[in-house]
Coordinates of C-alpha atoms and ligand atoms in Angstrom, one line a residue:
M1 CA -0.3 -6.3 -24.3
S2 CA 0.1 -7.7 -27.7
T3 CA -3.1 -7.7 -30.1
D4 CA -2.9 -11.5 -30.5
L5 CA -3.6 -11.7 -26.5
T6 CA -6.1 -9.1 -26.1
E7 CA -7.9 -11.3 -28.9
F8 CA -7.6 -14.8 -27.6
I9 CA -8.7 -13.7 -24.2
E10 CA -11.7 -11.7 -25.5
R11 CA -12.5 -14.6 -27.3
R12 CA -12.0 -17.5 -24.7
K13 CA -14.1 -15.3 -22.4
K14 CA -17.1 -15.2 -24.5
E15 CA -16.6 -19.1 -25.3
L16 CA -16.5 -20.0 -21.4
N17 CA -18.8 -17.3 -20.3
A18 CA -16.3 -16.5 -18.3
V19 CA -15.5 -13.2 -16.3
I20 CA -12.1 -11.6 -15.1
L21 CA -11.8 -10.1 -11.6
A22 CA -8.9 -8.5 -10.4
H23 CA -7.6 -6.9 -7.4
Y24 CA -6.1 -3.6 -7.6
Y25 CA -2.4 -4.8 -6.7
Q26 CA -2.4 -6.8 -9.7
R27 CA 0.2 -5.8 -12.6
P28 CA -1.4 -2.7 -14.8
E29 CA -2.0 -5.5 -17.9
I30 CA -4.0 -7.7 -15.4
Q31 CA -6.2 -4.6 -14.5
D32 CA -6.8 -3.6 -18.0
A33 CA -7.7 -7.1 -19.1
A34 CA -10.1 -7.3 -16.2
D35 CA -13.8 -7.2 -16.4
F36 CA -14.1 -5.6 -12.9
V37 CA -11.3 -4.7 -10.9
G38 CA -12.0 -3.7 -7.2
D39 CA -10.8 -4.1 -3.3
S40 CA -11.6 -7.1 -1.4
L41 CA -14.8 -6.1 -0.4
Q42 CA -15.8 -5.3 -4.3
L43 CA -14.6 -8.5 -5.4
A44 CA -16.2 -10.3 -2.9
I45 CA -19.8 -8.7 -3.9
Q46 CA -18.8 -9.0 -7.5
A47 CA -18.4 -13.0 -7.2
A48 CA -21.4 -13.4 -5.5
R49 CA -23.6 -11.6 -8.3
T50 CA -21.9 -13.0 -11.1
E51 CA -24.1 -15.0 -13.6
A52 CA -20.8 -15.8 -15.5
E53 CA -20.2 -19.9 -15.4
V54 CA -16.5 -19.3 -15.0
I55 CA -14.6 -16.9 -12.4
V56 CA -11.0 -16.4 -13.3
F57 CA -9.9 -14.3 -9.9
C58 CA -6.4 -12.4 -10.4
G59 CA -5.5 -12.0 -7.1
V60 CA -4.4 -14.1 -4.1
T61 CA -5.7 -17.5 -2.8
F62 CA -8.0 -16.6 -0.2
M63 CA -10.0 -14.1 -2.6
A64 CA -10.4 -17.1 -5.3
E65 CA -11.6 -19.1 -2.4
S66 CA -14.3 -16.8 -1.4
A67 CA -15.2 -16.5 -4.8
K68 CA -15.7 -20.5 -4.6
I69 CA -17.6 -20.4 -1.5
L70 CA -19.8 -18.1 -2.7
N71 CA -20.2 -20.0 -5.9
P72 CA -20.0 -23.5 -5.6
D73 CA -21.3 -24.8 -8.9
K74 CA -19.3 -22.7 -10.7
I75 CA -15.4 -23.2 -11.9
V76 CA -12.9 -20.8 -10.2
I77 CA -9.8 -20.5 -11.6
L78 CA -6.8 -19.0 -10.2
P79 CA -4.0 -18.6 -12.7
E80 CA -1.0 -18.9 -10.6
L81 CA -1.4 -21.1 -7.8
Q82 CA 1.7 -20.2 -5.5
A83 CA -0.1 -16.8 -5.1
G84 CA -0.8 -17.0 -1.5
C85 CA -1.2 -14.5 1.5
P86 CA 1.5 -14.8 4.1
M87 CA -0.7 -13.0 6.3
A88 CA -3.4 -15.5 5.7
D89 CA -1.2 -18.2 6.5
M90 CA -0.6 -16.9 10.3
A91 CA -4.1 -17.9 11.3
T92 CA -5.0 -21.9 10.8
G93 CA -8.6 -23.3 11.6
E94 CA -6.7 -25.9 14.2
A95 CA -5.1 -22.6 16.4
L96 CA -8.4 -20.8 16.2
R97 CA -10.3 -23.6 17.5
A98 CA -7.9 -24.1 20.2
K99 CA -8.2 -20.1 21.0
K100 CA -12.5 -20.4 20.9
A101 CA -11.8 -23.1 23.4
E102 CA -10.1 -21.0 25.8
M103 CA -12.7 -17.9 25.3
P104 CA -16.4 -19.3 25.9
G105 CA -18.9 -16.7 24.5
V106 CA -16.3 -15.1 22.0
K107 CA -17.5 -13.8 18.9
V108 CA -14.7 -14.5 15.9
V109 CA -14.7 -11.6 13.4
C110 CA -12.2 -13.0 10.9
Y111 CA -10.7 -10.5 7.9
V112 CA -11.2 -11.8 4.7
N113 CA -7.5 -12.5 4.5
S114 CA -7.8 -15.7 5.9
S115 CA -8.4 -19.5 4.7
A116 CA -11.4 -20.9 4.1
E117 CA -10.9 -23.3 7.4
V118 CA -10.2 -19.8 9.3
K119 CA -13.8 -18.6 7.7
A120 CA -15.6 -21.6 8.8
E121 CA -14.4 -21.3 12.2
S122 CA -15.8 -17.6 12.6
D123 CA -19.3 -15.8 13.1
I124 CA -18.8 -13.0 10.6
C125 CA -16.1 -11.6 7.9
C126 CA -14.9 -8.3 6.9
T127 CA -12.7 -6.6 5.0
S128 CA -11.0 -3.4 5.4
A129 CA -13.6 -1.2 4.1
N130 CA -16.5 -2.7 6.0
A131 CA -14.8 -3.8 9.4
V132 CA -15.9 -1.1 11.9
Q133 CA -19.4 -1.5 10.4
V134 CA -18.8 -5.3 10.9
V135 CA -17.8 -4.9 14.6
E136 CA -20.5 -2.1 15.2
S137 CA -23.3 -4.8 14.4
L138 CA -22.2 -7.0 17.2
P139 CA -23.7 -7.0 20.4
P140 CA -22.1 -4.5 22.8
E141 CA -21.5 -6.9 25.6
C142 CA -20.2 -9.6 23.6
P143 CA -16.3 -10.5 23.7
I144 CA -14.6 -10.2 20.0
L145 CA -11.6 -12.0 18.9
F146 CA -10.2 -10.6 15.6
V147 CA -8.1 -12.7 13.3
P148 CA -5.6 -12.5 11.7
D149 CA -4.6 -9.1 11.3
Q150 CA -3.7 -7.2 14.5
N151 CA -3.0 -3.9 13.0
L152 CA -6.5 -3.5 11.6
G153 CA -7.8 -5.0 14.6
H154 CA -6.0 -2.6 16.7
Y155 CA -7.3 0.2 14.4
I156 CA -10.9 -1.2 14.6
A157 CA -11.0 -1.4 18.5
R158 CA -10.0 2.5 18.4
Q159 CA -12.5 3.4 16.0
T160 CA -15.5 1.6 17.9
G161 CA -14.1 1.9 21.4
R162 CA -14.8 -1.9 21.7
D163 CA -12.3 -4.5 23.4
I164 CA -11.0 -6.8 20.9
T165 CA -8.8 -9.8 21.4
L166 CA -6.1 -9.6 18.7
W167 CA -4.4 -12.6 16.6
E168 CA -1.0 -11.9 16.3
G169 CA -0.7 -11.9 12.4
Y170 CA 0.3 -9.1 10.0
C171 CA 0.8 -8.3 6.4
P172 CA 4.6 -8.5 5.8
V173 CA 4.3 -5.8 3.2
H174 CA 2.5 -3.1 5.0
Q175 CA 4.1 -4.2 8.4
V176 CA 7.1 -2.7 7.6
V177 CA 6.1 0.8 6.9
S178 CA 7.7 3.1 9.6
L179 CA 6.5 6.2 11.3
E180 CA 10.1 7.7 9.7
Q181 CA 9.1 7.1 6.1
L182 CA 5.8 9.0 7.0
V183 CA 7.8 11.9 8.1
E184 CA 10.0 12.1 5.7
A185 CA 7.4 11.7 2.7
R186 CA 5.8 14.5 4.0
R187 CA 8.6 16.5 4.2
Q188 CA 9.1 15.9 0.6
H189 CA 5.5 16.8 -0.5
P190 CA 3.9 19.3 2.2
E191 CA 0.8 19.7 0.5
A192 CA 0.0 16.0 0.0
V193 CA -3.0 14.5 2.0
V194 CA -1.9 10.9 3.7
M195 CA -3.7 7.8 3.2
V196 CA -2.8 4.5 4.6
H197 CA -3.8 1.2 4.4
P198 CA -5.3 -0.1 8.0
E199 CA -2.5 -3.3 7.6
C200 CA -0.1 -0.6 8.5
P201 CA 1.2 -0.2 12.0
P202 CA -0.9 1.9 14.4
D203 CA 2.1 4.8 14.6
V204 CA 1.9 5.1 10.9
I205 CA -1.9 4.9 10.7
E206 CA -2.2 7.5 13.9
A207 CA 0.3 9.9 11.9
S208 CA -1.8 9.6 8.5
D209 CA -4.9 11.9 7.4
H210 CA -6.7 8.7 6.5
A211 CA -6.6 4.9 7.0
L212 CA -8.4 3.6 4.0
S213 CA -9.1 0.0 1.8
T214 CA -7.8 0.3 -1.6
G215 CA -11.3 1.3 -2.9
G216 CA -11.5 3.7 -0.2
M217 CA -8.3 5.4 -1.1
L218 CA -9.4 5.7 -4.7
K219 CA -13.0 7.3 -3.7
L220 CA -11.1 9.8 -1.4
A221 CA -8.6 10.7 -4.4
K222 CA -11.4 11.4 -6.6
T223 CA -13.8 13.4 -4.1
D224 CA -11.2 15.7 -2.2
P225 CA -10.2 18.3 -3.6
A226 CA -6.3 18.2 -2.8
Q227 CA -3.9 17.6 -6.0
E228 CA -1.4 15.3 -4.3
F229 CA -1.5 12.4 -2.2
I230 CA 1.2 10.3 -0.4
V231 CA -0.2 6.4 -0.6
G232 CA 0.4 4.1 2.0
T233 CA -0.4 0.8 0.1
E234 CA 0.9 -1.8 -2.4
E235 CA 2.0 0.1 -5.4
G236 CA -0.2 -1.7 -8.1
L237 CA -3.1 1.0 -6.8
L238 CA -0.9 3.8 -8.2
Y239 CA -2.0 2.4 -11.8
Q240 CA -5.8 3.0 -10.9
L241 CA -5.2 6.2 -9.0
R242 CA -3.3 7.8 -12.1
K243 CA -5.7 6.5 -14.5
Q244 CA -9.0 7.5 -13.0
N245 CA -7.3 11.2 -11.7
P246 CA -4.8 12.3 -14.7
E247 CA -4.3 15.8 -13.2
K248 CA -3.6 14.4 -9.8
K249 CA -0.3 13.6 -7.9
F250 CA 0.3 10.5 -6.4
H251 CA 3.5 9.4 -4.2
L252 CA 4.3 6.3 -2.4
I253 CA 5.1 6.4 0.7
K254 CA 8.1 4.5 0.5
S255 CA 10.1 3.3 -2.7
E256 CA 9.5 -0.1 -3.0
F257 CA 5.8 -1.4 -2.0
I258 CA 5.4 -4.9 -3.7
C259 CA 3.4 -8.0 -2.8
E260 CA 5.2 -10.5 -4.4
T261 CA 2.7 -12.8 -4.7
M262 CA -0.1 -10.5 -6.5
K263 CA 2.5 -9.8 -8.7
L264 CA 3.2 -13.7 -9.6
T265 CA 0.3 -13.5 -12.0
T266 CA 1.0 -12.3 -15.3
I267 CA -0.9 -11.9 -18.6
D268 CA 0.5 -15.3 -20.1
K269 CA -0.6 -17.2 -17.0
L270 CA -4.3 -15.5 -17.4
A271 CA -4.2 -16.5 -21.1
R272 CA -3.0 -20.1 -20.3
S273 CA -5.8 -20.6 -17.4
L274 CA -8.5 -19.3 -19.7
E275 CA -7.2 -22.1 -22.5
T276 CA -7.1 -25.0 -20.1
L277 CA -9.5 -24.2 -17.4
E278 CA -6.6 -24.7 -14.8
P279 CA -5.8 -24.1 -11.9
R280 CA -8.9 -24.7 -10.1
I281 CA -10.0 -23.5 -6.8
E282 CA -11.7 -26.3 -4.8
V283 CA -13.0 -26.3 -1.0
P284 CA -14.5 -29.3 0.8
E285 CA -18.1 -28.8 1.1
D286 CA -18.5 -29.2 4.9
V287 CA -15.9 -26.0 5.5
R288 CA -17.4 -24.3 2.4
I289 CA -20.9 -24.3 3.6
R290 CA -19.7 -23.1 7.3
A291 CA -17.1 -20.3 5.5
Q292 CA -20.5 -19.2 3.8
K293 CA -22.4 -18.1 6.5
A294 CA -19.7 -15.9 7.6
L295 CA -19.2 -14.2 4.2
D296 CA -22.8 -13.9 3.8
R297 CA -23.3 -12.3 7.2
M298 CA -20.9 -9.7 6.0
I299 CA -22.2 -9.4 2.7
Q300 CA -25.9 -8.6 3.9
I301 CA -24.4 -5.6 6.3
S302 CA -22.5 -4.2 3.4
Ligands
13P401 P1 -8.2 -4.3 0.2 O1 -9.5 -5.0 0.8 O2 -8.4 -2.5 0.9 O3 -8.3 -4.3 -1.3 O4 -6.7 -5.0 0.7 C1 -6.8 -6.3 0.4 C2 -5.5 -6.8 1.2 O5 -5.0 -7.7 0.8 C3 -4.7 -5.4 1.5 O6 -3.3 -6.1 2.0
SF4_402 FE1 -1.3 -10.7 2.1 FE2 -0.4 -8.3 2.5 FE3 -0.1 -9.3 -0.2 FE4 -2.6 -8.0 0.8 S1 -0.3 -7.1 0.8 S2 -2.1 -10.0 -0.2 S3 -2.3 -8.8 3.2 S4 0.4 -10.3 2.0

């Protein structure tokens, strides 16, 4: 990144009392420009705690929406409005209302990778870092509907032994990881520990050593004595893994592992958004109030 751009970003942040939050899948220069880099849970907690007046969210729409839901009086900016999450788009508020009508008494657990409207229809949110804990917090007898990620839902059902109805959504980026790719990666790096994201298909999770959120993978890489890891998630995480563990080796489970919408945010767009205070994220107040309850319940137990 040019010195001019770095200076501009630093100066505007101070003038605006702004904080830059970035997800681990963001481009390296964005991660370096951010005040805080984290997984979805860490970012939601950070957004709930911040005293900044402006939150610039380098991630995808649902993440910036969550920040706005938790901070209605603050300006929340997403530098690239097209940065959506295709999995979040696989569930709508209307479809979820129809499903709930078929399942009286159901508790809806909603992955944060979802729209504000879907959160508003849900009882509690979760991320991949706390999904098991969230499901275990619900009364053992109540039926559970998990929306929208069927792979994460399947993983939690196995971990908790709970009977969970799954929505048929998935992450197109993680869904295409195959068992053959994992086996081949193990063949090439027989000493490596395999860690995959729980958005991967069930057979891939089953054959891995650990299913973890992005933040969980970073923690394991630091604490595990292993010197080599096979990583089953978006390649942006490799930047942090290598930065924090320069002496260890990290191999992607397959050659290209990219979330295109996460990469839409560039340093130029970040600088422009700090200049113009646009594009802003807004959430209708009636939706926001109901969605906040589901997010607050999650944050309380995390
Ligand atoms: P994490 O919560 O693990 O950061 O994952 C977010 C995400 O979008 C995974 O695809
Ligand atoms: Fe959505 Fe998948 Fe991209 Fe995560 S990696 S933001 S779940 S499309």
